Tab-separated table of C-alpha atoms in Angstrom:
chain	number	residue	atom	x	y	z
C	876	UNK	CA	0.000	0.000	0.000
C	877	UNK	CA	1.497	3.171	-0.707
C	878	UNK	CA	-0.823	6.001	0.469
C	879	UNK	CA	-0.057	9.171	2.789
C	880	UNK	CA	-0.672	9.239	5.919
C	881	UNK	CA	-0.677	12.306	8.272
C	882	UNK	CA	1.449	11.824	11.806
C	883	UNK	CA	1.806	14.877	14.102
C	884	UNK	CA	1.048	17.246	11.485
C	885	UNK	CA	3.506	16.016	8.880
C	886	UNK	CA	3.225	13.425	5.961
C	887	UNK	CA	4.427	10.243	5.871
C	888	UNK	CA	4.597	7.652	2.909
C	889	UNK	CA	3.701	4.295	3.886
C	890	UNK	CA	6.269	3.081	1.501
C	891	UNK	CA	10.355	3.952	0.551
C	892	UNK	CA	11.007	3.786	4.548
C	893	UNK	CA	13.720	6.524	5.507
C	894	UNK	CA	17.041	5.434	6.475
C	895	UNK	CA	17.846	7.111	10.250
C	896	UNK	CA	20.634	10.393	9.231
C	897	UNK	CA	23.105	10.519	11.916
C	898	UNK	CA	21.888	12.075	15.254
C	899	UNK	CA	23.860	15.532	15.049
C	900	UNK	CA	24.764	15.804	11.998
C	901	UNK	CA	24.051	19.395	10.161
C	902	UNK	CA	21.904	19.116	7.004
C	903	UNK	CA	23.359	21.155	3.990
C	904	UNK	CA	19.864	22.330	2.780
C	905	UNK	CA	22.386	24.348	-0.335
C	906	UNK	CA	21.002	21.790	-2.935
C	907	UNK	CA	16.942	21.304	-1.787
C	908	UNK	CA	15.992	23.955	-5.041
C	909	UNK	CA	17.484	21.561	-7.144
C	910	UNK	CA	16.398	18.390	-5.690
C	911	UNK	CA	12.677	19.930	-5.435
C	912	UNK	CA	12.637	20.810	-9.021
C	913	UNK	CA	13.174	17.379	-9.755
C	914	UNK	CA	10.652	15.824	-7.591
C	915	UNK	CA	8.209	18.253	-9.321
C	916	UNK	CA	9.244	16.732	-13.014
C	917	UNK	CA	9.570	12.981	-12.166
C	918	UNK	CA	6.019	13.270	-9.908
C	919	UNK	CA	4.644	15.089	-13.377
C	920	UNK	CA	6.081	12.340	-15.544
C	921	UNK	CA	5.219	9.387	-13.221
C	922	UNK	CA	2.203	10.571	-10.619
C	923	UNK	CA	2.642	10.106	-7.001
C	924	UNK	CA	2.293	5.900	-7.303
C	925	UNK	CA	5.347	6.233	-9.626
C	926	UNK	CA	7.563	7.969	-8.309
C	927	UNK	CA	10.231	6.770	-5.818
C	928	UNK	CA	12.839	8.509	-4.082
C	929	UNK	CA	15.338	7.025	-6.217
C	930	UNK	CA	14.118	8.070	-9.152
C	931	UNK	CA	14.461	12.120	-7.635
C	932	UNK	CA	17.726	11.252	-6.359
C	933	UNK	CA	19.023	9.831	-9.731
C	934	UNK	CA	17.542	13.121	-11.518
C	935	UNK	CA	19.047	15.359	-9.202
C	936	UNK	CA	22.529	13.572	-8.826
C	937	UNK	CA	22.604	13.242	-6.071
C	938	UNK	CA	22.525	10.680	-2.959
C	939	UNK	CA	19.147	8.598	-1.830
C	940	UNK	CA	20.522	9.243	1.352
C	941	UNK	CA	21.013	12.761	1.044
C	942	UNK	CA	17.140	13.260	0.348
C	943	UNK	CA	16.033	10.906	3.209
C	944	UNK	CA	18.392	13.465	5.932
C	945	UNK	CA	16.005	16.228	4.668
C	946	UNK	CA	12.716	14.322	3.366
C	947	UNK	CA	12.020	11.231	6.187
C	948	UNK	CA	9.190	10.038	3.329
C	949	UNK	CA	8.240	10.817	-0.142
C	950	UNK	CA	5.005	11.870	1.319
C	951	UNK	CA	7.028	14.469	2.610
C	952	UNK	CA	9.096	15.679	-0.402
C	953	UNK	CA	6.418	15.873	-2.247
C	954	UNK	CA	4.203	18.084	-0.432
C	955	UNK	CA	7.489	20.336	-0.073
C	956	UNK	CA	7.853	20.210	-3.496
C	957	UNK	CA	4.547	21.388	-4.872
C	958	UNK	CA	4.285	24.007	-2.220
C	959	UNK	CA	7.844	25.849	-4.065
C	960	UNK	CA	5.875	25.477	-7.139
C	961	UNK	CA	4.307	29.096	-5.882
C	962	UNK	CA	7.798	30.622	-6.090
C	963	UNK	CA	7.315	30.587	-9.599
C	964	UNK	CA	3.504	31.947	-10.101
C	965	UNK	CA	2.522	35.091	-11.201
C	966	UNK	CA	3.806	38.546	-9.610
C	967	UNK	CA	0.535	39.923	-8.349
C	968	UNK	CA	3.055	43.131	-8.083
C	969	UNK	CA	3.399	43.520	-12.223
C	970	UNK	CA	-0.038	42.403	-13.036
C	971	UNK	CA	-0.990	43.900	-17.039
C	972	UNK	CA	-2.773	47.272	-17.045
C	973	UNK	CA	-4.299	47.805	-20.355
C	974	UNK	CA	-6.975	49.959	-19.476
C	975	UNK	CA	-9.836	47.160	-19.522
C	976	UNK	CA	-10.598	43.852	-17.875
C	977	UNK	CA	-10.359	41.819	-21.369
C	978	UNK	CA	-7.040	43.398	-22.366
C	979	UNK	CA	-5.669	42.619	-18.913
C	980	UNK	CA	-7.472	38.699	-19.115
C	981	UNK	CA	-5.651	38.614	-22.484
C	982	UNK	CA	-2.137	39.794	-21.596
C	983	UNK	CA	-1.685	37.286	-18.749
C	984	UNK	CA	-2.068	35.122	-21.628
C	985	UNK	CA	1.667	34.394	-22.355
C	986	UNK	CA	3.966	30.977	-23.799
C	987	UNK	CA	5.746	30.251	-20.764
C	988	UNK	CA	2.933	30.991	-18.586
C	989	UNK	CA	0.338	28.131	-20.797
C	990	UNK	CA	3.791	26.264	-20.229
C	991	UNK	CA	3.871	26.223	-16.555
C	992	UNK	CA	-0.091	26.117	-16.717
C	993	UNK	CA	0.112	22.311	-18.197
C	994	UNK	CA	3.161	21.319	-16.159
C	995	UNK	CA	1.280	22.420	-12.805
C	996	UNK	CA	-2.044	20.597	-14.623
C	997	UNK	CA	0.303	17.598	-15.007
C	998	UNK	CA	1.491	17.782	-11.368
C	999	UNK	CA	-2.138	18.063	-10.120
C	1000	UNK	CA	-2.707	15.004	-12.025
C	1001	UNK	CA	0.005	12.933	-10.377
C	1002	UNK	CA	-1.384	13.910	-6.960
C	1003	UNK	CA	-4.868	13.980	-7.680
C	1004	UNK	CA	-6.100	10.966	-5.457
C	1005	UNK	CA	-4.432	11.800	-2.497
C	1006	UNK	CA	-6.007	15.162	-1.917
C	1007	UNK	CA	-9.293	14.012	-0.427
C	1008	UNK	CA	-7.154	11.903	2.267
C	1009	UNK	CA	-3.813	14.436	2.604
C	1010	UNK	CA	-4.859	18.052	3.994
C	1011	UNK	CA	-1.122	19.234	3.853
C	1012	UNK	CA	-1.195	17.986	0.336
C	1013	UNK	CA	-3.969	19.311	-0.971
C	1014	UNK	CA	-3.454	22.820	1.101
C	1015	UNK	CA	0.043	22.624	-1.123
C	1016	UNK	CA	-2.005	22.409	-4.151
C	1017	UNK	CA	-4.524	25.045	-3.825
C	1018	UNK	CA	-1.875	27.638	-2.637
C	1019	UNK	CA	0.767	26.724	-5.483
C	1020	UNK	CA	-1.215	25.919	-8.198
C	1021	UNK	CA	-4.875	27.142	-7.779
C	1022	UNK	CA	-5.128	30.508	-5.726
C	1023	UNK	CA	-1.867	32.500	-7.586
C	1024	UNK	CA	-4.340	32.586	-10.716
C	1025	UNK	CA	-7.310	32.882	-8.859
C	1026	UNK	CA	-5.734	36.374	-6.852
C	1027	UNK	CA	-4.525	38.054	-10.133
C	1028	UNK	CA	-7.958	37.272	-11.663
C	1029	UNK	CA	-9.547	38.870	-8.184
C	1030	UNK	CA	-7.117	41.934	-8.453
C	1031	UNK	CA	-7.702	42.560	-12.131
C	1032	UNK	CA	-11.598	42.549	-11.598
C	1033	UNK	CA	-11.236	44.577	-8.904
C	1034	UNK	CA	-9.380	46.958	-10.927
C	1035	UNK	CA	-12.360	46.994	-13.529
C	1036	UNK	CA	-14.700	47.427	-10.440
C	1037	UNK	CA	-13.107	50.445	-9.916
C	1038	UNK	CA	-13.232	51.769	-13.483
C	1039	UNK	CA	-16.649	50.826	-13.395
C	1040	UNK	CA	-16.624	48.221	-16.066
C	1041	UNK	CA	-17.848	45.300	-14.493
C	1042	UNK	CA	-21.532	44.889	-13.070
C	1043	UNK	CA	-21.274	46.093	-9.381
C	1044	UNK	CA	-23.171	42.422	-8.481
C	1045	UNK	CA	-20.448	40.705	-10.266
C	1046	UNK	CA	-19.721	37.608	-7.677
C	1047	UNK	CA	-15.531	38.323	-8.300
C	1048	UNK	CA	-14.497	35.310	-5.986
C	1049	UNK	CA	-16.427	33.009	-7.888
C	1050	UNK	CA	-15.417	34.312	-11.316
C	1051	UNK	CA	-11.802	34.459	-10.138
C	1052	UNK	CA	-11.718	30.611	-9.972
C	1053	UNK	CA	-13.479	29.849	-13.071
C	1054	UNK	CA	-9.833	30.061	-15.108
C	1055	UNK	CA	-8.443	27.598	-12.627
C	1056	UNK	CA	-11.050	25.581	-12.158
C	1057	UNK	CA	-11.974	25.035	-16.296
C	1058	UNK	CA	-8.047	24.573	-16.868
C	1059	UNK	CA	-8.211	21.833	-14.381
C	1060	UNK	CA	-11.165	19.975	-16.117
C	1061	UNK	CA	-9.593	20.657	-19.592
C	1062	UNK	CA	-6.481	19.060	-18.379
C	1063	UNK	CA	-7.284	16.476	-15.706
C	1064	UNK	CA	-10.716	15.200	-17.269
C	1065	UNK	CA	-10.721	15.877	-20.646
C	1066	UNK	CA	-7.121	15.408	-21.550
C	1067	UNK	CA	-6.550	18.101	-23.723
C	1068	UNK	CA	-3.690	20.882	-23.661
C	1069	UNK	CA	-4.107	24.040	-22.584
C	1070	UNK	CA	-3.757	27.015	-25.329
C	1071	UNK	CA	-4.316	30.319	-26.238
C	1072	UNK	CA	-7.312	29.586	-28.443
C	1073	UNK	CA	-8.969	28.101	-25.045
C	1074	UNK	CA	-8.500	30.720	-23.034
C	1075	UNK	CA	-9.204	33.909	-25.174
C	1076	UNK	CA	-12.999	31.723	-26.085
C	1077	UNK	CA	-13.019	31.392	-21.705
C	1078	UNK	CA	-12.489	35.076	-21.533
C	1079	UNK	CA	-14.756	36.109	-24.219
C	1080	UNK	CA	-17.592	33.521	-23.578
C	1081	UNK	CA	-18.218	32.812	-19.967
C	1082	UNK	CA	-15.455	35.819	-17.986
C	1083	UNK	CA	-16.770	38.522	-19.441
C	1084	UNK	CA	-20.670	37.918	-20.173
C	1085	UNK	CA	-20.703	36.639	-16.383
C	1086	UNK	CA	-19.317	40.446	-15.155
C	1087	UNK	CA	-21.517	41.840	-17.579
C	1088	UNK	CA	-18.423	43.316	-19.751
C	1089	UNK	CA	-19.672	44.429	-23.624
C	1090	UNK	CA	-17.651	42.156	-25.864
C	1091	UNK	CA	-15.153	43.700	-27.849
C	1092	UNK	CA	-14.218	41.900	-31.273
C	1093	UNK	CA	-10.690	42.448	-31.278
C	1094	UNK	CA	-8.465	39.606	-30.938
């Protein structure tokens, strides 16, 4: 059996058993980015059941024993590693300001970001049955992959609040997880990528008609 399994407020794999570090011994924490990185492209490549510590250790070069002095279980390494996955969202301090909530929607729209979009998807995927069953897992999730999008949506409609754009009723925590949320089923249920087709016909058809936005026809 090789589910999590929560024990005094950490997780714990009941499989790949750590090996004891010695007591005393000071843990070089210099090469974690690196070794988290690759937990994050082996667990999107092989899902949670796949992946073993040996696998992140041969990616990273470096030691199985050198991950079990910092990680005691994979349960553990990976919830570490999806939580750094929010180092690399989006900087809610640089957000687009075009002058309307469509032209904002639109410029967040970028290559690397539909990039990290389906890796993140992919990683969600790999974790995706443990989340019912693994609070600090799924808490990981939501504040890595889901709520980064979710706030810049939230701060952009605010923004359009202000202007005066958007209904006053518009329910802007709601729509500010529909991006998120139809990525996820795009990705997870239906299988397909994520592109910039997709999301300019999620802006145009259900983002802007739900905050009550006059559709422009530029592209």
């Amino acid at each position: 059996m090789s589910g999590l399994v929560t024990r005094r407020g950490r997780v714990a794999a009941m499989t790949d058993a750590p090996t004891p570090g010695r007591p005393g011994r000071k843990r070089d924490h210099s090469r974690d980015p690196e070794i988290l990185r690759c937990t994050i492209d082996v667990l999107a490549e092989t899902g949670f059941e796949g992946m073993t510590i040996e696998m992140v250790a041969a990616r990273a070069k470096a030691g199985k024993a050198t991950l079990y002095r910092r990680w005691a279980s994979k349960g553990e390494l990976v919830v570490d590693a999806v939580a750094c996955l929010k180092q690399g969202a989006v900087d809610l301090d640089d957000l687009p300001d075009t002058g309307s909530l469509r032209g904002d929607l639109i410029a967040m729209i970028k290559p690397q970001s539909i990039e990290e979009a389906e890796k993140k998807m992919r990683v969600m995927a790999g974790v995706v049955t443990m989340l019912s069953t693994t609070p600090e897992l799924a808490e990981a999730v939501d504040s890595a992959i889901v709520q980064p999008r979710a706030q810049a949506n939230r701060l952009l409609m605010r923004r359009a609040l202000d202007r005066g754009e958007i209904d006053p009723a518009t329910d802007i925590e709601a729509l500010a997880l529909v991006t998120p949320s139809m990525v996820s089923y795009r990705v997870l249920v239906l299988r397909k990528p994520v592109d910039r087709e997709f999301l300019v016909s999620l802006i145009d058809g259900v983002l802007l008609p739900a905050a009550g936005v006059r559709q422009s026809t530029d592209a």
